[in-house]
Coordinates of C-alpha atoms in Angstrom, one line a residue:
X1 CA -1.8 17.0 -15.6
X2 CA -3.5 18.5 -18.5
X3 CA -7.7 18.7 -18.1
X4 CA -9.9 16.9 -20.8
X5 CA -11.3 21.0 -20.2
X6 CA -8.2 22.3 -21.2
X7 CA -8.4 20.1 -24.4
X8 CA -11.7 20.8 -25.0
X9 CA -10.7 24.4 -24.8
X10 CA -8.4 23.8 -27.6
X11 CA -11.0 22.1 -30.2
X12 CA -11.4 18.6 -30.9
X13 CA -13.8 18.6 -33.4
X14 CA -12.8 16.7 -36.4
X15 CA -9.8 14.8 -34.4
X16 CA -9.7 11.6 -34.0
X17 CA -9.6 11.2 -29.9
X18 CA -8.2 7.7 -28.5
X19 CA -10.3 7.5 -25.0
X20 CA -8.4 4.9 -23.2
X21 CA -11.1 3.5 -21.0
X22 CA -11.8 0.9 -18.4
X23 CA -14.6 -1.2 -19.7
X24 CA -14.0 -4.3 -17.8
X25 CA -17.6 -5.6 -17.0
X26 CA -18.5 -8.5 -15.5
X27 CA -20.7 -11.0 -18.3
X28 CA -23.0 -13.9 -17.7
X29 CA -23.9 -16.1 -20.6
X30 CA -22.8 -12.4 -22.8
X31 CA -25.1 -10.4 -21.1
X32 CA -23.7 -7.3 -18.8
X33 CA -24.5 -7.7 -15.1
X34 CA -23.1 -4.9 -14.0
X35 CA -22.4 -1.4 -16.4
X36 CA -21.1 0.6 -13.6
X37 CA -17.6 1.2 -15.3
X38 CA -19.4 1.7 -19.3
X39 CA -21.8 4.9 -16.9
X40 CA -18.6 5.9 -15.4
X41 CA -16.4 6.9 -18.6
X42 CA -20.2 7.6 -20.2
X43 CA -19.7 11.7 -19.8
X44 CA -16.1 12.1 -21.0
X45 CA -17.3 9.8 -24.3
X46 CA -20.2 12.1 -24.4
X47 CA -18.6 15.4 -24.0
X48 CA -16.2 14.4 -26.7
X49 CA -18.8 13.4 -29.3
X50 CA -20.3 16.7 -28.5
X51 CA -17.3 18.6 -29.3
X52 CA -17.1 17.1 -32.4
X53 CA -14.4 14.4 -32.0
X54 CA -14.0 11.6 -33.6
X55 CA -14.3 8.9 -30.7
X56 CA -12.0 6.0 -30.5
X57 CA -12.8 4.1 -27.1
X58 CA -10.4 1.2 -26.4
X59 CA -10.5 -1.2 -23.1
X60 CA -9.7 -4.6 -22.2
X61 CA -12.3 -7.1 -20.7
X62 CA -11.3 -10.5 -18.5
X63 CA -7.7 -12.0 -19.2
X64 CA -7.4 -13.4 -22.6
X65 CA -3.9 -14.9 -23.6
X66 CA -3.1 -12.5 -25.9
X67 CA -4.8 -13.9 -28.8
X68 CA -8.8 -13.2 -29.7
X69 CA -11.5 -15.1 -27.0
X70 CA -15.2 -14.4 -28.2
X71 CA -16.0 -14.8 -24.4
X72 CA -14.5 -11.6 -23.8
X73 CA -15.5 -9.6 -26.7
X74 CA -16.1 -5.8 -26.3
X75 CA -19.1 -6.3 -28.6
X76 CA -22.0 -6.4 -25.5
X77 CA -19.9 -3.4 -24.3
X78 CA -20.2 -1.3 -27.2
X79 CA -24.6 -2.1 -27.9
X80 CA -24.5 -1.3 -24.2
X81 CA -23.0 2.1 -24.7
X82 CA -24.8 3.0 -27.9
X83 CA -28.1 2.8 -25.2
X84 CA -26.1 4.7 -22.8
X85 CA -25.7 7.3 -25.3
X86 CA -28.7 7.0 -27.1
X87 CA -26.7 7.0 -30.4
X88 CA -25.1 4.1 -32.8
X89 CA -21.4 2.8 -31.8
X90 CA -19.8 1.6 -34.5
X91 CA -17.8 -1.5 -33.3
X92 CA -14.4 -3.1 -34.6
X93 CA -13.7 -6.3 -34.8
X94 CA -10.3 -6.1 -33.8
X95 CA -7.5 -4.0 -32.3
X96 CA -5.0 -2.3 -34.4
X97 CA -6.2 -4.3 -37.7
X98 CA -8.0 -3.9 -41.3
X99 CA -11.2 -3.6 -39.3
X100 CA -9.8 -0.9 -36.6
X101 CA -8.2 1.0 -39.5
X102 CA -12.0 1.1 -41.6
X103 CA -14.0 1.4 -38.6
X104 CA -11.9 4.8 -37.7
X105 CA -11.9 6.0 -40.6
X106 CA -15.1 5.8 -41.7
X107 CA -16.1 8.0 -38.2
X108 CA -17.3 11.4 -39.2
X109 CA -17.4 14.4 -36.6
X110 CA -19.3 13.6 -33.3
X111 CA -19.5 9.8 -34.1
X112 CA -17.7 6.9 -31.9
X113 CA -16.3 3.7 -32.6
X114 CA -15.3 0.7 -29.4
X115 CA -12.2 -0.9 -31.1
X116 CA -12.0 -5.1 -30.0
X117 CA -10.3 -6.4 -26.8
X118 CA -6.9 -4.9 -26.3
X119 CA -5.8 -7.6 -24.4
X120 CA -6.6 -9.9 -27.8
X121 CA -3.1 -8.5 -29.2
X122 CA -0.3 -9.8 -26.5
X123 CA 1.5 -6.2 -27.3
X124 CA -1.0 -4.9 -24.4
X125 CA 0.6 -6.7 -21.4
X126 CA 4.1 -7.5 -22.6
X127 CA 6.9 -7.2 -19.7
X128 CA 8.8 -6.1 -23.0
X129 CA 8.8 -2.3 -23.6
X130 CA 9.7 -3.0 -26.9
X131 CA 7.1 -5.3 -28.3
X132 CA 5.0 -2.5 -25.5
X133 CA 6.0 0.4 -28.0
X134 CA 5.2 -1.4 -30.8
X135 CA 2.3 -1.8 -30.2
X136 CA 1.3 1.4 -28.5
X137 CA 2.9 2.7 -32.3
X138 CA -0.2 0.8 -33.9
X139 CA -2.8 2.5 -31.6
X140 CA -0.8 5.6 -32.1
X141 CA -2.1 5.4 -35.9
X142 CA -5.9 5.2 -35.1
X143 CA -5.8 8.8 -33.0
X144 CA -4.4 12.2 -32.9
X145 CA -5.0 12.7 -29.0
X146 CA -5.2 10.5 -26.7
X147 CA -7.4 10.9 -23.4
X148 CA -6.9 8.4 -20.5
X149 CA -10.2 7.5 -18.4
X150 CA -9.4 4.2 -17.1
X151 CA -8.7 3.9 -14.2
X152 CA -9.2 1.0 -13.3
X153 CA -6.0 0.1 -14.9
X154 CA -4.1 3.0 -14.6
X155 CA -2.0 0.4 -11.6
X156 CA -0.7 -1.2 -15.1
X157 CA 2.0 -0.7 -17.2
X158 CA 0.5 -1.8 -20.3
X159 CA 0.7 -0.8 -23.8
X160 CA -2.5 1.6 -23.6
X161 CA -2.0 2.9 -20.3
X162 CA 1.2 3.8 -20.1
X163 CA 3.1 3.5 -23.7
X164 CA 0.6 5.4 -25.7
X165 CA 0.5 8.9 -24.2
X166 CA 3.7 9.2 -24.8
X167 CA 3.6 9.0 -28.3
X168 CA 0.3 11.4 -28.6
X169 CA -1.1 15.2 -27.0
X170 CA -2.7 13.9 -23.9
X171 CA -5.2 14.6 -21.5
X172 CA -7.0 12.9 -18.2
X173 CA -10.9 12.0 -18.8
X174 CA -13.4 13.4 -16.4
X175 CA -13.6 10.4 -14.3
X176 CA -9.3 9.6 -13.6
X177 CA -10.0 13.6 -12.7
X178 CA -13.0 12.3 -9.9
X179 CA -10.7 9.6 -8.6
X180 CA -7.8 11.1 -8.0
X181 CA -9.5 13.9 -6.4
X182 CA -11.0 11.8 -4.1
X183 CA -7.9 9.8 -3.4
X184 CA -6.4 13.2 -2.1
X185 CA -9.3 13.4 0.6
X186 CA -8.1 9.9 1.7
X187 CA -4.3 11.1 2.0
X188 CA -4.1 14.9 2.5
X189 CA -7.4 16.2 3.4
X190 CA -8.9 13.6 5.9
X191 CA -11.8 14.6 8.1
X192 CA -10.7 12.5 11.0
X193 CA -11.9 10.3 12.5
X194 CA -10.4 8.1 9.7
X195 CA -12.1 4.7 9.5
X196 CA -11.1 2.2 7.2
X197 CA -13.0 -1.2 6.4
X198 CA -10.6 -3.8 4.8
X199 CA -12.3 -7.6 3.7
X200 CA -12.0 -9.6 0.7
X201 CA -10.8 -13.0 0.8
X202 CA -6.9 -12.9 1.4
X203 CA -4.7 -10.9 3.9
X204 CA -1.4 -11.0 1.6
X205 CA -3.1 -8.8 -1.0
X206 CA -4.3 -5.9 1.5
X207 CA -0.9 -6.4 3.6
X208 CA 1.2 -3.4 1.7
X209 CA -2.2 -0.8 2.2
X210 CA -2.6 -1.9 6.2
X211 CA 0.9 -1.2 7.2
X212 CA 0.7 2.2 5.0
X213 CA -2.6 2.7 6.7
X214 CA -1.7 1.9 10.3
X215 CA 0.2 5.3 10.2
X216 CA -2.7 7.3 8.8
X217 CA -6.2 5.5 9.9
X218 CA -7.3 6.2 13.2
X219 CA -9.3 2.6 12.9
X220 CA -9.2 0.0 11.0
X221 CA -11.9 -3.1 11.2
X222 CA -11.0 -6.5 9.3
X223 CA -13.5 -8.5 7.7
X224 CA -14.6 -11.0 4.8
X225 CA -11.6 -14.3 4.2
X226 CA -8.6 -12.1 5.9
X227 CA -10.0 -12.1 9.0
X228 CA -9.4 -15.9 10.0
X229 CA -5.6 -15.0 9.7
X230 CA -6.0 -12.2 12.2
X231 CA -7.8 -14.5 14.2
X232 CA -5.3 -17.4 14.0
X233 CA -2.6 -14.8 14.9
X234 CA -4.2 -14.3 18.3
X235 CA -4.6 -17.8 18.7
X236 CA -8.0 -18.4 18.2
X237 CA -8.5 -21.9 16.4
X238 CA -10.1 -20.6 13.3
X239 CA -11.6 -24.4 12.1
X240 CA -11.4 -24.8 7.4
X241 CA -11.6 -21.3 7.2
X242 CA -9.5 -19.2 4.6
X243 CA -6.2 -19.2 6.2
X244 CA -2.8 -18.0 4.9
X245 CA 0.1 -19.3 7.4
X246 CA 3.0 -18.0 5.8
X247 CA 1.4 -14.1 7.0
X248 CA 0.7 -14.8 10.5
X249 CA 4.0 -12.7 11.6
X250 CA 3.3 -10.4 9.6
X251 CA -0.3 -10.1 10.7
X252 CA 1.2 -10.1 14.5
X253 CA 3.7 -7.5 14.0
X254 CA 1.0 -5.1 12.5
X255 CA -1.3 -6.0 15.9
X256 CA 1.6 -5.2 17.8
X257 CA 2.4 -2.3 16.0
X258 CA -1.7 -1.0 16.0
X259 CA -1.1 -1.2 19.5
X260 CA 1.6 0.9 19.8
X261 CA 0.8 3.7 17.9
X262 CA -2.7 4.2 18.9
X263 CA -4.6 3.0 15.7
X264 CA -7.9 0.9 16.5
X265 CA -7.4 -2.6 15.2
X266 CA -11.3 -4.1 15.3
X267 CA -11.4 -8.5 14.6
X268 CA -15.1 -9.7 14.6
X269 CA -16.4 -10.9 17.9
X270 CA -19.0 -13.5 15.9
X271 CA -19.0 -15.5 12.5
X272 CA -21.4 -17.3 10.7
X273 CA -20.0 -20.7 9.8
X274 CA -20.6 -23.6 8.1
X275 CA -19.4 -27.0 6.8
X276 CA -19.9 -26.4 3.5
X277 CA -19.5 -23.7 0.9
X278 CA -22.7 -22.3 -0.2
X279 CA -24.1 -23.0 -3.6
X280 CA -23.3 -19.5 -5.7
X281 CA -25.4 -20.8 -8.3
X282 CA -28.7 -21.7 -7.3
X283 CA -28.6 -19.3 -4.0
X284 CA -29.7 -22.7 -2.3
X285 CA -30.3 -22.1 1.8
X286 CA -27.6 -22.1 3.8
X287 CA -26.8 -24.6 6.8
X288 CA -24.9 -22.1 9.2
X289 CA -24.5 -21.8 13.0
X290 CA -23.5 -18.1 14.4
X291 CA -20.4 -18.6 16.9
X292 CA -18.0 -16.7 18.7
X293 CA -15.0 -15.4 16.9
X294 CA -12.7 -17.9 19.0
X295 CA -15.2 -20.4 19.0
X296 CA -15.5 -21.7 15.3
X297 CA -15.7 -25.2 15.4
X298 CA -13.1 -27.5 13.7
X299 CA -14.9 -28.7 10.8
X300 CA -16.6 -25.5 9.7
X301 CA -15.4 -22.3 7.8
X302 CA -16.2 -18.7 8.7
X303 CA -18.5 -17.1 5.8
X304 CA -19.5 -13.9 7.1
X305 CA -19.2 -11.4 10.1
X306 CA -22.1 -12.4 13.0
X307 CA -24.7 -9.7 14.5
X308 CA -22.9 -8.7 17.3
X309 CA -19.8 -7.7 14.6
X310 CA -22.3 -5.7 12.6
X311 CA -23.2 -3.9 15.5
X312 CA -19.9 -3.1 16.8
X313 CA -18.4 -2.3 13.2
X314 CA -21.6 0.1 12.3
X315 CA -20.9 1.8 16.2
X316 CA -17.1 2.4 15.2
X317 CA -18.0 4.0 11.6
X318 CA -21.4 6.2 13.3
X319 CA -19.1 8.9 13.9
X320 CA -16.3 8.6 11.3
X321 CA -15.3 12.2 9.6
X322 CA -14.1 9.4 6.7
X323 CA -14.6 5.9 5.5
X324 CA -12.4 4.0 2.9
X325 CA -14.2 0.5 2.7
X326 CA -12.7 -2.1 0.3
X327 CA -13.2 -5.4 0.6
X328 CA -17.2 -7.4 1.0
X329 CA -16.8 -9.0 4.7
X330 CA -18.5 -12.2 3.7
X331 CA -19.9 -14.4 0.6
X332 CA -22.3 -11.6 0.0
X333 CA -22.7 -13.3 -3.7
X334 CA -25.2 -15.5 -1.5
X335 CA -27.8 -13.7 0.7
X336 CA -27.6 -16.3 3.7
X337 CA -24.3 -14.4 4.0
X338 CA -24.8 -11.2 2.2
X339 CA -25.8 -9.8 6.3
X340 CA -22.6 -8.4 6.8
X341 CA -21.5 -6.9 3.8
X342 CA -25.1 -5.4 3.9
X343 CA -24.7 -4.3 6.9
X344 CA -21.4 -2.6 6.0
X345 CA -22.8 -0.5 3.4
X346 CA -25.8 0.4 5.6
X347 CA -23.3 2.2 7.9
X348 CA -21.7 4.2 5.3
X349 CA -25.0 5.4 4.3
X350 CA -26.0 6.0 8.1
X351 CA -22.9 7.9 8.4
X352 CA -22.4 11.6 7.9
X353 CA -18.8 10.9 6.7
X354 CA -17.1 11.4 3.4
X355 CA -17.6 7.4 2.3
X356 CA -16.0 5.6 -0.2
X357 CA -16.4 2.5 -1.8
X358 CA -13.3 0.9 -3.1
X359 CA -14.2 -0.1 -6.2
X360 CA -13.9 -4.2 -7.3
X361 CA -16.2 -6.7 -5.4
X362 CA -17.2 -3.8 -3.1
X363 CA -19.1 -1.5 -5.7
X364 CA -20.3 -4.8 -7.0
X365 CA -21.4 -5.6 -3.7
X366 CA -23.1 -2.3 -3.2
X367 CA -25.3 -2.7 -6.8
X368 CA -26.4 -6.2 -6.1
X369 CA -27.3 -5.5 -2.6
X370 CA -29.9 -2.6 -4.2
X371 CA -28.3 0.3 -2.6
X372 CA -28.8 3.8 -4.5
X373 CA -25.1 4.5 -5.4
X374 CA -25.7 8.5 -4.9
X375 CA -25.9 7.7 -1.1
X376 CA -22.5 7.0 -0.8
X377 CA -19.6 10.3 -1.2
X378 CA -18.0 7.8 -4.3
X379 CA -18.0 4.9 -5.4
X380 CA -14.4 4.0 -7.5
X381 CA -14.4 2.0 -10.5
X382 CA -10.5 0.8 -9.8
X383 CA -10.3 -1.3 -6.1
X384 CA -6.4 -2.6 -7.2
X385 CA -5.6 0.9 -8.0
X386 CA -7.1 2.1 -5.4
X387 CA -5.1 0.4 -3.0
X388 CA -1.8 1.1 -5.1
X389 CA -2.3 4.5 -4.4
X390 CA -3.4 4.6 -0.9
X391 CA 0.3 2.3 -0.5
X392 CA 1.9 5.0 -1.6
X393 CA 2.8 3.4 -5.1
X394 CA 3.3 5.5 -8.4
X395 CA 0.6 4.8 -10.9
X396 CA 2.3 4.1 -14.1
X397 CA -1.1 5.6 -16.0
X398 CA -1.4 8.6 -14.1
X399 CA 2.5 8.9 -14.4
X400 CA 2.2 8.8 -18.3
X401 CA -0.5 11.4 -18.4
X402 CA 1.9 13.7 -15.9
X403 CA 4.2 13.9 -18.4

């Protein structure tokens, strides 16, 4: 895979360079809560502009329907980079249209330009590699290289992931560089003991990275909505909490399995429930009682891990050579419930391991919880890719740049 070094080493200046980046922020009322992934791709951007390129950055933001959505305009994204930066970013009002074409072409050396939404033109997502390629040959016409960054979507085969490098030089960003370098220390340089932290609301979509886990983790402890399943599987009545049914068996045969092989399977021992679902809006208190795991009561769901489970999760991560965490534990959007998820993070940073945080609602998690993000060993931008590649999955973006 060919450095953005390397093709800085070549010269840039006065080329137009198409930085596919991963700009997918979360907005309230249009304002950016969060600018974690914008400081992320901010040095490859920067080191660019510096060389003298001509900076095209392109992303997509929320899920439009292939057609433009002001709600998820890249214009908040591109002021907030111009502060980043400290310089202006020009901004384009669409994709691979009259204002894309002048808004390029009006960049002089060292200048960048955010190009709209890609996902506004349904080319981006199409299951068709034809209409795919067609539109990848319209972002081919706004660049001369093309340097991948995002990678929080490099799990997609989409038109400006995967299509375009093919048709332009390529080269990976700084930060695809960071992550996959770390995701090697989670597969084939692991400082053991290996501790994994899995949470998030539903088993069935951490199901593929446990059973590739259980053969390389030397523990895993489950938290946040999947845990009631694991609970249910041992046949603990687990009240309205977040159950999925249809994965019990496969939740018992990867118990079984744990068993077998040695690897550490840790279920909370305490919950905080309640009979309603806290207020996410106004943060109103919370009604909860704190029971034992097999003890929720029948007309109240689990919201977060209890303080006996924060003890015993931060006892099996105290001496970990490694922690993967992905996944909050509980509602930590509400701080009656926010304890766990806290308490989560606190370990990491506790720990002398080599911690990572997962990306998604984790690193969100982490930021609105006030934590200083240089006390953990990384902190990923891409929690679905993430997982894809901890499962053992080819990564259709970091295939294309391969190439």
């Amino acid at each position: 895979m060919k450095t953005i070094d390397e093709l800085l080493s070549e010269g840039v200046a006065g080329k137009r360079v198409f930085v596919r980046a991963d700009l997918n922020v979360p907005l309230a009322n249009g304002d950016i809560t969060d600018d974690g992934r914008i400081r992320a791709v901010q040095p490859t951007i920067a080191k660019l502009a510096e060389a003298g390129a001509r900076v095209v950055v392109a992303s997509h933001l929320g899920r439009p329907k292939g057609a433009p959505d002001p709600a998820f305009s890249l214009a908040p994204v591109a002021a907030r980079l111009g502060q980043l930066l400290g310089k202006d970013v020009a901004f384009a009002t669409d994709t691979v249209g009259a204002s894309a074409k002048e808004t390029v072409a009006a960049l002089a050396d060292g200048e960048i330009a955010v190009i709209e939404n890609l996902r506004f033109n349904a080319g981006e997502t199409a299951k068709d590699d034809a209409e795919r390629g067609a539109f990848a040959d319209q972002l081919a016409e706004l660049a001369d290289v093309y340097v991948g960054d995002g990678f929080g979507a490099v799990h997609r085969k989409h038109a400006s992931v995967f299509d375009l490098p093919a048709r332009l030089p390529h080269a990976a960003g700084y930060l695809i560089a960071t992550e996959i370098g770390v995701l090697k220390k989670l597969t084939d340089e692991v400082e053991r003991p290996y501790v994994v932290v899995l949470g998030g609301a539903k088993v069935s979509d951490k199901l593929a990275v446990i059973d590739e886990l259980l053969g390389k983790a030397d523990r895993i402890l489950i938290g946040g909505g999947m845990a009631y399943t694991f609970l249910y599987a041992k046949g603990y009545e687990v009240g309205i909490s977040l159950l999925q049914k249809d994965q019990v068996d496969v939740v018992k045969e990867y118990m079984e399995r744990a068993e077998r092989t040695g690897v550490e399977l840790v279920l909370p021992v305490d919950i905080l429930a309640a009979t309603t679902f806290p207020d996410l809006k106004t943060k109103a208190p919370a009604d909860f009682v704190t029971v034992a795991a097999d003890e929720i009561p029948a007309d109240q769901e689990g919201l977060d891990i209890g303080p006996r489970t924060r003890e015993l999760y931060a006892s099996k991560i105290a001496d970990a050579g490694t922690v993967f965490w992905n996944g909050p534990v509980g509602v930590f959007e509400h701080p009656d419930y926010a304890g766990g998820t806290r308490a989560i993070a606190q370990a990491l940073v506790d720990s002398d391991a080599f911690t990572v945080v997962g990306g998604g609602d984790s690193a969100a998690a982490v930021r609105t919880l006030g934590f200083d993000e240089n006390a953990f060993g990384h902190i990923s931008t891409g929690g679905g890719a993430s997982l894809e590649y901890l499962e053992g999955k080819t990564l259709p973006g970091i295939a294309a740049l391969e190439v």
